[in-house]
Amino acid sequence: MTRLLTAVLAAFLLIVTAFGVLAQDGAEPEAERPPAYVVRDDGSPDYAAWDRVADRAEQAIEQDRVSDKVLDDLRQELTDWRNLFSDAQKENSLRIDTLKTQLSTLGPEPETPGSEPAVLTQRRSELTTKLNAARLPVQEAEEAHSRADVLIREIDALMRSRQTDQMLALGPSPINPALWPQAYNDLKTTLGLAVSEIRESWGSDAQRQDLRSDLPLTLLFLVIAILLLVRSRVWIMQLGDMARARRRGSARGVIGFIVSIGQVLAPMVGIFVLMVALNLAGVLGLRGQVIADVLPWFGFSLFSSLWIGTRLFATEGGGAPLIDMPRAALRTEARINVALLGMLLGFWPILTNLSAQEGYSAGTFSVLAFPVILATGYLLMRMGRTLNNHIKLQSEGDSRTFRERAVLLMGRACALVGIVTPVLAAIGYTTLATSLLFPMVLTMGMISVLALVHVFLISLYGTVRKIDETEADQALLPVLMTSVLVLLSLPILALIWGVRPTELSELWATFQQGFQLGEARVTPRTFMVFALIFGIGYVATRAMQSALRSSILPKTRLDKGGQNAIAVGVGYLGIFLAAVIAITTAGIDLSSIAIIAGALSVGIGFGLQTIVSNFVSGIILLIERPITEGDWIEVGGQMGYVRDISVRATRIETFDRTDVILPNSDLVSGVVTNFTRGNSIGRVIIPVGVAYGSDTRRIEAILREIAENHPMVTVDPPPSVVFQGFGADSLNFEIRAILSDVNFMLSVKSEINHEIAHRFVEEGIEIPFAQRDIWLRNPETLTGAAPAKPAEAKDTEAAPRPEAAKPAASTEMLTSEDMDDLSGEDGDD
């Protein structure tokens, strides 16, 4: 295998050398097109000649009788003139700016004549005269440029109108049987003439003599061409399998994609070698040469479609295809459909070139083109159905991703175009059908190539980063790179769908002109300069910040908060300076930006006042540093450690390990408690309650001893014990101690409480619990007995007692034991 590839490579080098020699012998250098405009001796445009050209263009547009070729030439001439006028507008720019500066130094012209010195008035008049004289050529160029631009736009509109009329023109119907005999006779005549041309070439003595002299080289080229066309794809596939077998992970996809491109390049080399062999043989006649001229496009279309079908549907190298089908038969069918589409796409230029060469009538061309259109539409419809079935098997309804929805939409578009275009061609709209059908095929091919390149970029990113393809697929960089490729492919798609190159060049010229920003014009060049300078300044600023944080500031005596404030301040200042330098270097007038900033200030004052308030508060926090990273603070009911101070908000981490984002304005205007500001020393208060009857002096001594023995409690100042007072259930004491690190407050409380409980058990000191007396109204209801009547009420039962004679209360105080006796349940329940 290696020897075979070496031999093929050597033959390829020989072929390229021979082909280059033949190309140099047969080609002549193309003369450069002279400029269409006329200039004077001083280099300025000849406006008299321009007026003649403009009048001729206006007359051609009004009459609308000239051909498209004449209009193209006329448009190119107008474009040359417009470019000349565009350059002329830049003349005297330095002189004009100098005169404007001199006039500005004289100040504004007074409203009352004669109110300023005569010397200043005379000087102002001289400068104004010079300024008007310097502006005159520029104004003439601006007027001519505007006229040329209008004429170019009118020509473009006229050619678009002609193109639309040609596309929508109704021609002969190919299903009309009356057209079939003429089409058959025309095709038969063309084939007969082609065979006659080949026979005449073989019958010429001079041609036979040339063939005998070049026979060895011709046979060599012919053999190499046949080998490359027939076997090169198989060799490339085998080479790819061997290369992938030695790689793992994402590298297999990279190697496989790069090697697979040879499946297109090697056969294309075979086609060029075949053309060289045919030219050496000299057997091609006029009609054979017409076909040979389009043969490279036919080969490229065919072999590209084979490559796309293999990469999309085949399990090449053991990997999963991009579009996975449930059965191998469906994958094979899809690959065949793609290959046939490529073959028909390559055959279409051969048919159109032959039709133009032979001068076929519209009826003959429609009859010959209809089978190609019908077959292409049928294959495109099947491809659309294949894509739809693939997506429907993958997902359903709302669960589909954006990519799946896009593929489903493309499948439906393919199916629709595949059905509609043969119907249009059958009616007689052959031009409209071909304008929809073949661009759709090319568009699907380009989208397929972009999808394959996206997969390649994912594999390449995974190889460079040394990660698997699943993780690389989630990365942003491959998506951005594919997006750039999609943007770059838009002009190609525009050309595919019939946009003329002159329209694209006009769009590009408009884009290069940029837009006006105040008195400055922002162009792509201006933007690139701004982006480059700002990018350099941004990178330099970040590098300076990194150096400050890692090397310079740690060697100073500043605390962490001060170091962070300096680093952040340097970042803001560096970005601001980078923006200013980039704007001035790009040539953008800052005064125009000041006008826009003034207009935006109104919106900032109303709609963005909260954001601006937080931004200013963030700067205040970084300068005054009332809090720094690592501080333990409490603000607005939130308590935790400060983890990050940004321009808009501050992030604190609570003791629950959750992040709380606080606006900076709350930290500046609100009440903030900083437990660790300046140092970590803080006080802890531990309440303790003992039972009534305990020796208070003994309790105080025990608590003081426990506090003094804890290692986190400072000696100076020493801890203190306060007899706080008499509570409802206990005698209340407090331990007040200063901790060397207040961040350990909870652990210190826990350890001291454990020690208090242990010592109180040893000393026999009771820690009370709350006791409550329960008073019940009508306790007899618990036993079910009837309430007793008062004795004095027996004799006077009929007479009501005065309200004042009622008992003062009908409640009894019951203990917990009484409650248990009355309820008949034990105390545990």
Short mmCIF file of C-alpha atoms in Angstrom, two decimals, residues 543-818:
data_model
loop_
_atom_site.label_atom_id
_atom_site.label_comp_id
_atom_site.label_asym_id
_atom_site.label_seq_id
_atom_site.Cartn_x
_atom_site.Cartn_y
_atom_site.Cartn_z
CA ALA A 543 -1.57 41.93 32.71
CA MET A 544 -0.88 44.92 34.98
CA GLN A 545 -3.65 43.83 37.34
CA SER A 546 -2.27 40.31 37.46
CA ALA A 547 1.23 41.63 38.21
CA LEU A 548 -0.10 43.88 40.97
CA ARG A 549 -2.09 41.09 42.62
CA SER A 550 0.59 38.42 42.39
CA SER A 551 3.95 40.22 42.64
CA ILE A 552 3.82 43.87 43.70
CA LEU A 553 0.99 44.42 46.19
CA PRO A 554 1.65 41.30 48.34
CA LYS A 555 5.06 42.77 49.17
CA THR A 556 3.52 45.94 50.59
CA ARG A 557 1.96 46.48 54.02
CA LEU A 558 -1.51 47.01 52.63
CA ASP A 559 -4.21 44.66 53.79
CA LYS A 560 -6.12 42.44 51.39
CA GLY A 561 -8.93 44.95 50.94
CA GLY A 562 -6.53 47.75 50.04
CA GLN A 563 -4.70 45.54 47.57
CA ASN A 564 -7.97 44.60 45.91
CA ALA A 565 -9.07 48.25 45.75
CA ILE A 566 -5.84 49.29 44.01
CA ALA A 567 -6.03 46.41 41.53
CA VAL A 568 -9.66 47.13 40.67
CA GLY A 569 -8.98 50.86 40.34
CA VAL A 570 -6.06 50.20 37.99
CA GLY A 571 -8.39 47.99 35.91
CA TYR A 572 -11.03 50.70 35.55
CA LEU A 573 -8.46 53.37 34.76
CA GLY A 574 -6.65 51.17 32.23
CA ILE A 575 -9.87 50.27 30.37
CA PHE A 576 -10.92 53.93 30.30
CA LEU A 577 -7.54 55.04 28.92
CA ALA A 578 -7.56 52.19 26.38
CA ALA A 579 -10.99 53.28 25.15
CA VAL A 580 -9.93 56.95 24.87
CA ILE A 581 -6.68 56.12 23.05
CA ALA A 582 -8.48 53.71 20.71
CA ILE A 583 -11.14 56.31 19.86
CA THR A 584 -8.61 59.05 19.15
CA THR A 585 -6.33 56.72 17.16
CA ALA A 586 -9.25 55.60 15.01
CA GLY A 587 -9.96 59.24 14.17
CA ILE A 588 -13.34 59.48 15.86
CA ASP A 589 -14.14 62.97 17.10
CA LEU A 590 -14.83 62.87 20.83
CA SER A 591 -17.04 65.95 20.59
CA SER A 592 -19.60 63.96 18.60
CA ILE A 593 -19.52 61.26 21.24
CA ALA A 594 -20.05 63.92 23.89
CA ILE A 595 -23.30 64.88 22.16
CA ILE A 596 -24.47 61.28 22.24
CA ALA A 597 -23.38 60.96 25.86
CA GLY A 598 -25.38 64.05 26.71
CA ALA A 599 -28.45 62.54 25.11
CA LEU A 600 -27.90 59.26 26.95
CA SER A 601 -27.52 61.08 30.28
CA VAL A 602 -31.24 61.83 30.24
CA GLY A 603 -32.03 58.14 29.96
CA ILE A 604 -29.44 57.33 32.60
CA GLY A 605 -30.93 59.88 34.95
CA PHE A 606 -34.38 58.31 34.74
CA GLY A 607 -34.16 54.68 33.72
CA LEU A 608 -30.69 53.73 34.94
CA GLN A 609 -30.46 55.71 38.15
CA THR A 610 -30.39 52.57 40.29
CA ILE A 611 -27.53 51.10 38.28
CA VAL A 612 -25.61 54.37 38.39
CA SER A 613 -26.22 54.62 42.15
CA ASN A 614 -24.84 51.12 42.67
CA PHE A 615 -21.87 51.91 40.42
CA VAL A 616 -20.98 55.05 42.38
CA SER A 617 -21.50 53.19 45.64
CA GLY A 618 -19.13 50.48 44.44
CA ILE A 619 -16.44 53.07 43.74
CA ILE A 620 -16.98 54.54 47.23
CA LEU A 621 -16.63 51.09 48.79
CA LEU A 622 -13.39 50.49 46.92
CA ILE A 623 -11.95 53.87 47.92
CA GLU A 624 -13.12 54.19 51.56
CA ARG A 625 -13.01 50.44 52.19
CA PRO A 626 -15.51 50.25 55.06
CA ILE A 627 -15.67 46.55 54.26
CA THR A 628 -13.13 44.31 52.60
CA GLU A 629 -13.11 40.78 51.30
CA GLY A 630 -13.14 38.29 54.17
CA ASP A 631 -14.97 40.60 56.63
CA TRP A 632 -17.83 39.24 58.70
CA ILE A 633 -20.69 41.69 58.27
CA GLU A 634 -24.39 41.99 58.90
CA VAL A 635 -26.57 44.20 56.71
CA GLY A 636 -30.31 44.17 56.08
CA GLY A 637 -30.78 41.04 58.15
CA GLN A 638 -28.15 39.14 56.15
CA MET A 639 -25.01 37.96 57.93
CA GLY A 640 -21.95 36.35 56.36
CA TYR A 641 -18.46 36.80 54.96
CA VAL A 642 -17.69 39.24 52.15
CA ARG A 643 -16.43 37.25 49.18
CA ASP A 644 -16.38 39.74 46.33
CA ILE A 645 -16.88 43.49 45.87
CA SER A 646 -17.73 44.42 42.28
CA VAL A 647 -18.84 47.67 40.73
CA ARG A 648 -22.57 47.00 40.99
CA ALA A 649 -23.02 44.60 43.90
CA THR A 650 -21.24 42.81 46.72
CA ARG A 651 -21.42 39.07 47.25
CA ILE A 652 -21.45 37.67 50.78
CA GLU A 653 -21.41 34.04 51.80
CA THR A 654 -23.76 33.23 54.66
CA PHE A 655 -23.13 30.61 57.31
CA ASP A 656 -25.53 28.36 55.38
CA ARG A 657 -22.99 28.41 52.51
CA THR A 658 -25.36 30.36 50.27
CA ASP A 659 -24.40 33.44 48.28
CA VAL A 660 -26.35 36.66 48.80
CA ILE A 661 -25.94 39.49 46.27
CA LEU A 662 -26.38 42.88 47.91
CA PRO A 663 -26.57 46.12 45.88
CA ASN A 664 -23.72 48.46 46.77
CA SER A 665 -26.15 51.27 47.50
CA ASP A 666 -27.50 49.25 50.47
CA LEU A 667 -23.99 49.00 51.92
CA VAL A 668 -23.36 52.72 51.57
CA SER A 669 -26.72 54.11 52.70
CA GLY A 670 -27.75 51.33 55.11
CA VAL A 671 -26.54 50.24 58.55
CA VAL A 672 -23.70 47.76 58.27
CA THR A 673 -22.25 45.83 61.19
CA ASN A 674 -18.67 44.74 60.56
CA PHE A 675 -17.55 42.19 63.16
CA THR A 676 -13.99 41.89 61.89
CA ARG A 677 -13.15 45.41 60.71
CA GLY A 678 -9.44 46.05 61.33
CA ASN A 679 -8.99 42.95 63.56
CA SER A 680 -10.74 39.73 64.48
CA ILE A 681 -11.16 40.48 68.24
CA GLY A 682 -14.76 40.44 69.43
CA ARG A 683 -16.94 39.87 72.47
CA VAL A 684 -19.16 36.90 73.19
CA ILE A 685 -22.07 36.92 75.68
CA ILE A 686 -23.24 33.60 77.14
CA PRO A 687 -26.44 33.69 79.29
CA VAL A 688 -26.74 31.18 82.18
CA GLY A 689 -29.73 30.55 84.49
CA VAL A 690 -29.64 28.74 87.90
CA ALA A 691 -32.38 27.74 90.31
CA TYR A 692 -33.51 29.99 93.11
CA GLY A 693 -31.67 29.21 96.35
CA SER A 694 -28.28 28.73 94.68
CA ASP A 695 -25.19 30.46 96.10
CA THR A 696 -24.77 33.40 93.70
CA ARG A 697 -21.14 34.03 94.71
CA ARG A 698 -20.24 30.44 94.10
CA ILE A 699 -21.99 30.54 90.71
CA GLU A 700 -20.05 33.67 89.75
CA ALA A 701 -16.72 32.09 90.70
CA ILE A 702 -17.43 28.90 88.74
CA LEU A 703 -18.45 30.80 85.62
CA ARG A 704 -15.39 33.06 85.80
CA GLU A 705 -13.12 30.07 86.20
CA ILE A 706 -14.67 28.32 83.20
CA ALA A 707 -14.30 31.43 81.00
CA GLU A 708 -10.70 32.09 82.04
CA ASN A 709 -9.70 28.49 81.29
CA HIS A 710 -10.86 28.65 77.65
CA PRO A 711 -7.91 29.23 75.27
CA MET A 712 -9.80 31.60 72.95
CA VAL A 713 -10.71 34.00 75.77
CA THR A 714 -8.21 36.84 76.19
CA VAL A 715 -6.43 37.52 79.46
CA ASP A 716 -6.40 41.28 78.94
CA PRO A 717 -9.12 42.31 79.24
CA PRO A 718 -10.20 39.37 81.41
CA PRO A 719 -13.66 37.84 81.20
CA SER A 720 -16.39 39.07 83.51
CA VAL A 721 -19.50 37.51 85.03
CA VAL A 722 -22.59 39.65 85.53
CA PHE A 723 -25.48 38.78 87.84
CA GLN A 724 -28.12 40.04 85.47
CA GLY A 725 -31.20 39.79 87.72
CA PHE A 726 -34.08 37.71 88.99
CA GLY A 727 -36.03 35.98 86.28
CA ALA A 728 -39.40 34.35 86.35
CA ASP A 729 -37.90 30.90 86.78
CA SER A 730 -34.19 31.38 87.46
CA LEU A 731 -31.38 33.58 88.65
CA ASN A 732 -29.86 35.02 85.44
CA PHE A 733 -26.10 35.36 84.93
CA GLU A 734 -24.04 36.36 81.86
CA ILE A 735 -20.48 35.52 80.86
CA ARG A 736 -18.96 38.38 78.89
CA ALA A 737 -15.61 37.51 77.36
CA ILE A 738 -13.36 38.94 74.66
CA LEU A 739 -12.28 36.38 72.06
CA SER A 740 -9.03 36.56 70.18
CA ASP A 741 -10.88 35.52 67.00
CA VAL A 742 -14.56 36.34 66.89
CA ASN A 743 -15.04 34.03 63.89
CA PHE A 744 -15.03 31.14 66.43
CA MET A 745 -17.90 32.61 68.48
CA LEU A 746 -20.30 29.71 67.98
CA SER A 747 -17.74 27.04 68.78
CA VAL A 748 -16.62 28.93 71.90
CA LYS A 749 -20.22 29.23 73.09
CA SER A 750 -20.75 25.52 72.56
CA GLU A 751 -17.57 24.52 74.41
CA ILE A 752 -18.26 26.83 77.37
CA ASN A 753 -21.85 25.58 77.65
CA HIS A 754 -20.59 21.99 77.72
CA GLU A 755 -18.18 22.88 80.51
CA ILE A 756 -20.90 24.72 82.49
CA ALA A 757 -23.21 21.71 82.32
CA HIS A 758 -20.39 19.42 83.48
CA ARG A 759 -19.35 21.66 86.41
CA PHE A 760 -22.92 22.28 87.57
CA VAL A 761 -23.52 18.53 87.75
CA GLU A 762 -20.36 18.10 89.84
CA GLU A 763 -21.29 21.01 92.14
CA GLY A 764 -24.93 19.95 92.46
CA ILE A 765 -26.21 23.18 91.03
CA GLU A 766 -29.65 22.94 89.45
CA ILE A 767 -30.41 24.49 86.09
CA PRO A 768 -34.16 25.23 86.38
CA PHE A 769 -36.83 24.79 83.80
CA ALA A 770 -39.99 26.78 83.39
CA GLN A 771 -42.98 25.88 85.70
CA ARG A 772 -46.55 27.10 85.21
CA ASP A 773 -49.74 26.88 87.37
CA ILE A 774 -52.89 26.02 85.42
CA TRP A 775 -56.25 27.48 86.58
CA LEU A 776 -59.40 25.79 85.32
CA ARG A 777 -62.87 27.32 85.30
CA ASN A 778 -65.63 24.81 86.24
CA PRO A 779 -63.35 21.86 87.12
CA GLU A 780 -66.40 19.65 87.76
CA THR A 781 -66.83 19.22 84.03
CA LEU A 782 -63.78 16.95 84.04
CA THR A 783 -65.57 14.41 86.41
CA GLY A 784 -69.03 14.68 84.81
CA ALA A 785 -70.76 15.85 88.13
CA ALA A 786 -73.54 18.46 88.07
CA PRO A 787 -72.63 21.88 89.38
CA ALA A 788 -73.78 22.53 92.97
CA LYS A 789 -76.29 25.29 93.66
CA PRO A 790 -75.72 27.85 96.40
CA ALA A 791 -77.54 27.01 99.67
CA GLU A 792 -79.26 30.34 100.03
CA ALA A 793 -80.90 29.94 96.71
CA LYS A 794 -83.14 27.01 97.76
CA ASP A 795 -85.88 29.08 99.41
CA THR A 796 -85.83 31.86 96.94
CA GLU A 797 -85.38 29.87 93.77
CA ALA A 798 -88.10 31.72 91.99
CA ALA A 799 -86.67 35.11 92.78
CA PRO A 800 -83.60 36.06 90.76
CA ARG A 801 -80.48 37.04 92.65
CA PRO A 802 -79.02 40.37 92.13
CA GLU A 803 -75.93 40.44 89.95
CA ALA A 804 -73.82 41.69 92.84
CA ALA A 805 -74.71 38.64 94.98
CA LYS A 806 -73.04 36.19 92.54
CA PRO A 807 -69.88 34.42 93.66
CA ALA A 808 -66.75 36.38 92.94
CA ALA A 809 -65.21 33.47 91.10
CA SER A 810 -66.03 29.91 90.18
CA THR A 811 -62.50 28.67 89.55
CA GLU A 812 -60.18 26.49 91.55
CA MET A 813 -56.42 26.15 91.36
CA LEU A 814 -55.40 22.57 90.50
CA THR A 815 -51.99 21.06 90.60
CA SER A 816 -50.65 18.67 88.04
CA GLU A 817 -51.42 15.72 90.36
CA ASP A 818 -55.05 16.85 90.60
#
